[in-house]
CSV table of C-alpha atoms in Angstrom, one decimal:
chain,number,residue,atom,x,y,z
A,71,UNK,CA,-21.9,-2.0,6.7
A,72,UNK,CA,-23.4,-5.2,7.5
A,73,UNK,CA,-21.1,-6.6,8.7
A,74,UNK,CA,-20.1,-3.4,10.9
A,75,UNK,CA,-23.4,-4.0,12.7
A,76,UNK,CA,-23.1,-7.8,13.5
A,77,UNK,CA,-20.0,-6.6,15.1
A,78,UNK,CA,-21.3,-4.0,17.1
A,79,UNK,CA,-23.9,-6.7,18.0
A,80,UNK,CA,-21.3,-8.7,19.8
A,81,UNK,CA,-19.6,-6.2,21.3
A,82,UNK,CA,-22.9,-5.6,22.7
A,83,UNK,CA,-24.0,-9.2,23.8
A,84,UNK,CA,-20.3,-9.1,25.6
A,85,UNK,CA,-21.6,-6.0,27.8
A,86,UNK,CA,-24.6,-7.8,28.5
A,87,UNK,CA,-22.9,-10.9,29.9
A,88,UNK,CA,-20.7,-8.6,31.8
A,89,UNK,CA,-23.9,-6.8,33.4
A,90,UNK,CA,-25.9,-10.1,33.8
A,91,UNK,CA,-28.9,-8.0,32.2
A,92,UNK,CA,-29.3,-9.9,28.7
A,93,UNK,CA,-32.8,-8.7,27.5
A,94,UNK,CA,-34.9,-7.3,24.4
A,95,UNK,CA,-34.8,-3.7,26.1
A,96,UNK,CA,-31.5,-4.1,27.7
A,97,UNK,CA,-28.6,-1.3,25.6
A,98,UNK,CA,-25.7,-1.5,26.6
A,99,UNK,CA,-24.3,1.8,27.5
A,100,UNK,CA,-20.4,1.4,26.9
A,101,UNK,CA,-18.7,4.4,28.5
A,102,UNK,CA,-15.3,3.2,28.1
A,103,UNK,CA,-14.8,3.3,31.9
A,104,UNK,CA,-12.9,0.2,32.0
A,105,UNK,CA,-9.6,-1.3,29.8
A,106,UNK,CA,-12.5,-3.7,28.5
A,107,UNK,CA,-14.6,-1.1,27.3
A,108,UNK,CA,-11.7,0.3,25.8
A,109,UNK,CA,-10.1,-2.9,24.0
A,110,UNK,CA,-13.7,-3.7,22.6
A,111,UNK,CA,-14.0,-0.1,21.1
A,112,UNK,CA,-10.3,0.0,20.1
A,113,UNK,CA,-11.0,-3.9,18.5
A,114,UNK,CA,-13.9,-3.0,16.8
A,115,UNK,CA,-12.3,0.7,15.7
A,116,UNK,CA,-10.2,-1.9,13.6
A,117,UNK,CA,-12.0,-4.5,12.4
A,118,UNK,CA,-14.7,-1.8,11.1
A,119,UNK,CA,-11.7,0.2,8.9
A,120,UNK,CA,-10.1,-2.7,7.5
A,121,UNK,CA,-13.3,-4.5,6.3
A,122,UNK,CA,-13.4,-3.8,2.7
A,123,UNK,CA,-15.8,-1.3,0.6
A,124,UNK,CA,-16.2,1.1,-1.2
A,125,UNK,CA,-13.4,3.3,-0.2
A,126,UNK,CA,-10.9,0.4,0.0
A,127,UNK,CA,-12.1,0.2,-3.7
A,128,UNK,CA,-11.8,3.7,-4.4
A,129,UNK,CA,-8.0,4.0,-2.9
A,130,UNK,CA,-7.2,1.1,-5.0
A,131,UNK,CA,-8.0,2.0,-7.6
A,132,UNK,CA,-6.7,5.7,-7.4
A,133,UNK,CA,-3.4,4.3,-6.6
A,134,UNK,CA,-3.1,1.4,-9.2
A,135,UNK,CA,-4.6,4.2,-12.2
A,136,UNK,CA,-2.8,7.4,-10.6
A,137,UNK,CA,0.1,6.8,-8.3
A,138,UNK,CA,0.7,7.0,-4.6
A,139,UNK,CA,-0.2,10.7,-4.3
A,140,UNK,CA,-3.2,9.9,-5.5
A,141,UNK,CA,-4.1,6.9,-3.3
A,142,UNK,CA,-2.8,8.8,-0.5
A,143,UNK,CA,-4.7,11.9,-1.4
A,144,UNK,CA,-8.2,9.5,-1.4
A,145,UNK,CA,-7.1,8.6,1.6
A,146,UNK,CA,-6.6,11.8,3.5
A,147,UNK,CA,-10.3,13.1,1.6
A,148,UNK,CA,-12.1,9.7,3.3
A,149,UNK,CA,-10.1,10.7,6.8
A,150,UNK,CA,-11.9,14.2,6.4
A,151,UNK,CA,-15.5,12.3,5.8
A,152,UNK,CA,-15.0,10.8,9.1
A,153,UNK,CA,-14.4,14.0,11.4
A,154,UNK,CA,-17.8,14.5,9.6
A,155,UNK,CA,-19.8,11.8,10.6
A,156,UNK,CA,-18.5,11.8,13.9
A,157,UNK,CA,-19.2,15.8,14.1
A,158,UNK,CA,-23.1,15.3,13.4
A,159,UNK,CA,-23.0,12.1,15.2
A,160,UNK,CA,-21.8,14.1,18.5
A,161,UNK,CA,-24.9,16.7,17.6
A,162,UNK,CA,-27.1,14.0,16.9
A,163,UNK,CA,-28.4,15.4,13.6
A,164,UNK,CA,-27.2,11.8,12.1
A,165,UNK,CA,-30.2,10.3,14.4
A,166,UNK,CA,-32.6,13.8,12.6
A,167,UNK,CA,-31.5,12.1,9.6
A,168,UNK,CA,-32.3,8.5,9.9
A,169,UNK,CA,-35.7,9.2,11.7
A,170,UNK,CA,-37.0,11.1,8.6
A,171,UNK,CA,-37.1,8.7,5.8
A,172,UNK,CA,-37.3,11.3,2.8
A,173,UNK,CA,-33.5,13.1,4.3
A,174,UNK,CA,-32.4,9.4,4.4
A,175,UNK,CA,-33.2,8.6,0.9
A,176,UNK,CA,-31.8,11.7,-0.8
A,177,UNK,CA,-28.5,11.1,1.2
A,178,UNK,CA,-29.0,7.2,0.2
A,179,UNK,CA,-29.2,8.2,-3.4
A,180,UNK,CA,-26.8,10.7,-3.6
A,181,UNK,CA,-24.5,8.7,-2.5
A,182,UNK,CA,-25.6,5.7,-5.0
A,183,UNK,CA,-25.1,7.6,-7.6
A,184,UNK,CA,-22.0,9.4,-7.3
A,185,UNK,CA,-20.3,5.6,-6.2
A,186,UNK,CA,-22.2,4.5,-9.9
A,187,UNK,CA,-20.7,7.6,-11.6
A,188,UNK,CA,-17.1,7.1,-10.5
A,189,UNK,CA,-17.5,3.3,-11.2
A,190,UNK,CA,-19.0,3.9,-14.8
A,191,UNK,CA,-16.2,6.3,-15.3
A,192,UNK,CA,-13.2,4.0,-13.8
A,193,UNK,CA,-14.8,1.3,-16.4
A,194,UNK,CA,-15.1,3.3,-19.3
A,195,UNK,CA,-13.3,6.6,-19.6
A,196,UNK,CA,-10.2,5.9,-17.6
A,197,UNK,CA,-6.7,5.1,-19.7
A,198,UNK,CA,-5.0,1.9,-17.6
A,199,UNK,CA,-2.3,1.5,-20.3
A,200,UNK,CA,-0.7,4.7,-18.9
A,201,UNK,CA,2.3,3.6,-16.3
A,202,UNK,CA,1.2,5.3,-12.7
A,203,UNK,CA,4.4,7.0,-12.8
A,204,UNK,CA,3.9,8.7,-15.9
A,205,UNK,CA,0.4,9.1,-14.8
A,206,UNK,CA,0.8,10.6,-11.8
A,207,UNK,CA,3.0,13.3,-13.4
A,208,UNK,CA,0.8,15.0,-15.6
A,209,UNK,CA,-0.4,17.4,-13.2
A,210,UNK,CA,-2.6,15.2,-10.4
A,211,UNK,CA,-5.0,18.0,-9.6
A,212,UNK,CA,-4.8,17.0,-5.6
A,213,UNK,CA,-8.8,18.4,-4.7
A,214,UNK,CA,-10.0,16.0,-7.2
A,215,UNK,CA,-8.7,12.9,-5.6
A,216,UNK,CA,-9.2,14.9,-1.7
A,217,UNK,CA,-12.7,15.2,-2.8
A,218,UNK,CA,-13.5,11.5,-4.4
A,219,UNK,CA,-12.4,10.0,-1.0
A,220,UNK,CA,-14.7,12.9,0.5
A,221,UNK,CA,-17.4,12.6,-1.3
A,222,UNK,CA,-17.5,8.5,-1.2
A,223,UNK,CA,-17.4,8.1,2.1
A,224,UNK,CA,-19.2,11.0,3.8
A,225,UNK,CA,-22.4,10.5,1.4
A,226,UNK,CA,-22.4,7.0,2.5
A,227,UNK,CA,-25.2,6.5,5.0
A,228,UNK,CA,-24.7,3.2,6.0
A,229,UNK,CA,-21.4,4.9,7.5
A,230,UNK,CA,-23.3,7.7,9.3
A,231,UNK,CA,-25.6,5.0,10.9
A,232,UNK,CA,-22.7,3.1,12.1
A,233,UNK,CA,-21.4,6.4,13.7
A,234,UNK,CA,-24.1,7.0,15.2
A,235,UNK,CA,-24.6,3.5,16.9
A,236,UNK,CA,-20.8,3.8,17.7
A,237,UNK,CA,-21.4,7.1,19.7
A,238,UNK,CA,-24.6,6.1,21.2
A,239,UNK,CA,-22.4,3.5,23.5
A,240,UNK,CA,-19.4,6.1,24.2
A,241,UNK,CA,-21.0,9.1,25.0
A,242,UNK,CA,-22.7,9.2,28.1
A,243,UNK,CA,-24.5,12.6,30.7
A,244,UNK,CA,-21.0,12.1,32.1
A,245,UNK,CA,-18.8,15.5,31.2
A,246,UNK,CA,-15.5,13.6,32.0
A,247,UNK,CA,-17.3,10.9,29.1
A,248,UNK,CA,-16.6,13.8,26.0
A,249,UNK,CA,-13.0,13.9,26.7
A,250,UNK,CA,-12.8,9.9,25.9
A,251,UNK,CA,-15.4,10.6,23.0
A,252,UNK,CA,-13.2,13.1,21.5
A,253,UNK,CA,-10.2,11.0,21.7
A,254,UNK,CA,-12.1,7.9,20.2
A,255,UNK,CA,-13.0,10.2,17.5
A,256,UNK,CA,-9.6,11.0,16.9
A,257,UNK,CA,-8.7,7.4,17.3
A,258,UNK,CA,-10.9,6.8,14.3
A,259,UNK,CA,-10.0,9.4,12.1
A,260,UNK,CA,-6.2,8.2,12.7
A,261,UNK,CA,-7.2,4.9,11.7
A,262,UNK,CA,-8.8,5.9,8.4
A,263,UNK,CA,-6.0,7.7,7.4
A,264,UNK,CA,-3.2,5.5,8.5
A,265,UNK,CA,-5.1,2.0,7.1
A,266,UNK,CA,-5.9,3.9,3.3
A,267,UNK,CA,-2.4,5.4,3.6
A,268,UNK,CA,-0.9,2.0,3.8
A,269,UNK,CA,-3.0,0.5,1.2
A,270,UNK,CA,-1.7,3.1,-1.4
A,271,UNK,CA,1.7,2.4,-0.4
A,272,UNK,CA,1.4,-1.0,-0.3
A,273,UNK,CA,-0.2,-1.3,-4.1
A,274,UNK,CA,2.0,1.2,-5.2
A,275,UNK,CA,5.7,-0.2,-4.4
A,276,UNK,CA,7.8,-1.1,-6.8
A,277,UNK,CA,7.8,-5.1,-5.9
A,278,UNK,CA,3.3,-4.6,-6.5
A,279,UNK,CA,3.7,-2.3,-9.6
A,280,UNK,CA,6.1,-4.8,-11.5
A,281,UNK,CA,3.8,-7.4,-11.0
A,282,UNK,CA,0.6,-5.6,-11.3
A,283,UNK,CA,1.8,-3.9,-14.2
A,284,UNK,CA,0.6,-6.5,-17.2
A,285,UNK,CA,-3.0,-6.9,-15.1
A,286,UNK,CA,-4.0,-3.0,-14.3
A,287,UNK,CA,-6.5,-3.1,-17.4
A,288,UNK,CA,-8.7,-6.1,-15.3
A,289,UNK,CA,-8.3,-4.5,-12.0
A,290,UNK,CA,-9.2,-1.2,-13.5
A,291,UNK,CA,-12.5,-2.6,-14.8
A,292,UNK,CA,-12.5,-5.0,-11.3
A,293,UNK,CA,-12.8,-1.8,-9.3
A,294,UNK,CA,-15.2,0.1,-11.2
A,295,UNK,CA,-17.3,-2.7,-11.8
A,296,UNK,CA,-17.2,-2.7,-7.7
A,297,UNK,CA,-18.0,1.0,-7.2
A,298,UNK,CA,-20.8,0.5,-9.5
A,299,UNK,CA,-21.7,-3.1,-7.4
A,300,UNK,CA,-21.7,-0.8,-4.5
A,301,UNK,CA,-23.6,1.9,-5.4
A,302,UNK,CA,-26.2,-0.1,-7.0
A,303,UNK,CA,-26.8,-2.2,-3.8
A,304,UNK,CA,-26.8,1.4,-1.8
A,305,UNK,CA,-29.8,2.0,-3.9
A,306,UNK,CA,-31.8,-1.0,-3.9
A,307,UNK,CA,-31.4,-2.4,-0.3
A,308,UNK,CA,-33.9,-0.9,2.2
């Protein structure tokens, strides 16, 4: 989510020029008041969702492997993870979390090993030579793909730090400030869903699948080698 934060940091430096009060201490409290406060958040909603990871990876390669259903499926499972994080970020047991380094690390690892584990197994175990179609008809247990989009993105910490930096700029003492919380909440999860949606559909038309068709074994082992990238990185970096 690196790059999730250097965005955040310039939506921030914006609201510092606007209040003339640039400064070490200065946060910027963004209560989306005004239709700048709103475009920023609305902007950055974006530009956070469509930056690629690990669930982009994950939908990809559910779709490519396992059909549309199951891209989609991923896709509703990550939407889910985010009415999560944006529960606890609302609570503000995400800021419990990253304030106690040894509930941080569990969650950290957890979530580095389950990305290495469905990488490992995308890589290895998987069957690419089987046509999505034909795939996707053997009975596609629907929880297991609801609960691999879940499960990547809601043990993801980097993702409930980002939440939490999100929320601490649109929720404010204010009451009439929760209704525009909520609805940016919903915003987001509408996002999710509607971005991974559309990548499923997109990599599983018929003008994709043709051409995709003769190269699914290397982006089979591209994508798990990238869920395993991912996780591994989780892990290591502070």
């Amino acid at each position: 989510m690196n790059f999730s934060h250097i965005l955040l940091e310039i939506v921030s430096i914006i609201a510092s020029v606007r209040t003339h009060t640039i400064g070490p201490a200065f946060t910027p409290q963004m209560t989306m008041e005004s239709p700048m406060d709103l475009i920023s958040m609305a902007l950055l909603g974006v530009l956070i969702v469509i930056s690629p990871g690990a669930d982009f990876v994950l939908v990809l390669k559910n779709s490519l492997n396992r059909g549309r259903q199951a891209g989609i499926l991923t896709a509703v499972g990550i939407s889910l993870a985010i009415c999560v994080h944006i529960g606890y970020s609302m609570l503000g047991i995400s800021y419990l979390i990253s304030q106690n380094e040894w509930l941080y690390r569990l969650v950290r690892y957890a979530g580095s090993a389950y990305l290495i584990y469905l990488g490992i197994k995308s890589v290895l175990f998987s069957n690419p030579s089987l046509d999505a179609e034909a795939a996707s008809e053997k009975a596609i247990k629907g929880y297991q793909y609801l609960a691999e989009g879940f499960l990547c993105n809601v043990l993801n910490p980097k993702t409930m730090l980002f939440f939490l930096s999100i929320f601490s700029q649109v929720i404010s003492p204010d009451a009439s400030s929760h209704q525009l919380t909520v609805l940016y909440g919903i915003y987001m999860v509408l996002l999710h869903g509607l971005w991974f949606c559309a990548v499923a559909m997109l990599f599983t038309s018929d003008f994709l699948q043709a051409r995709l068709r003769s190269v699914r074994t290397v982006l089979n082992k591209v994508c798990g080698t990238g869920l395993v990238a991912f996780g591994t990185l989780l892990a290591i970096k502070a």
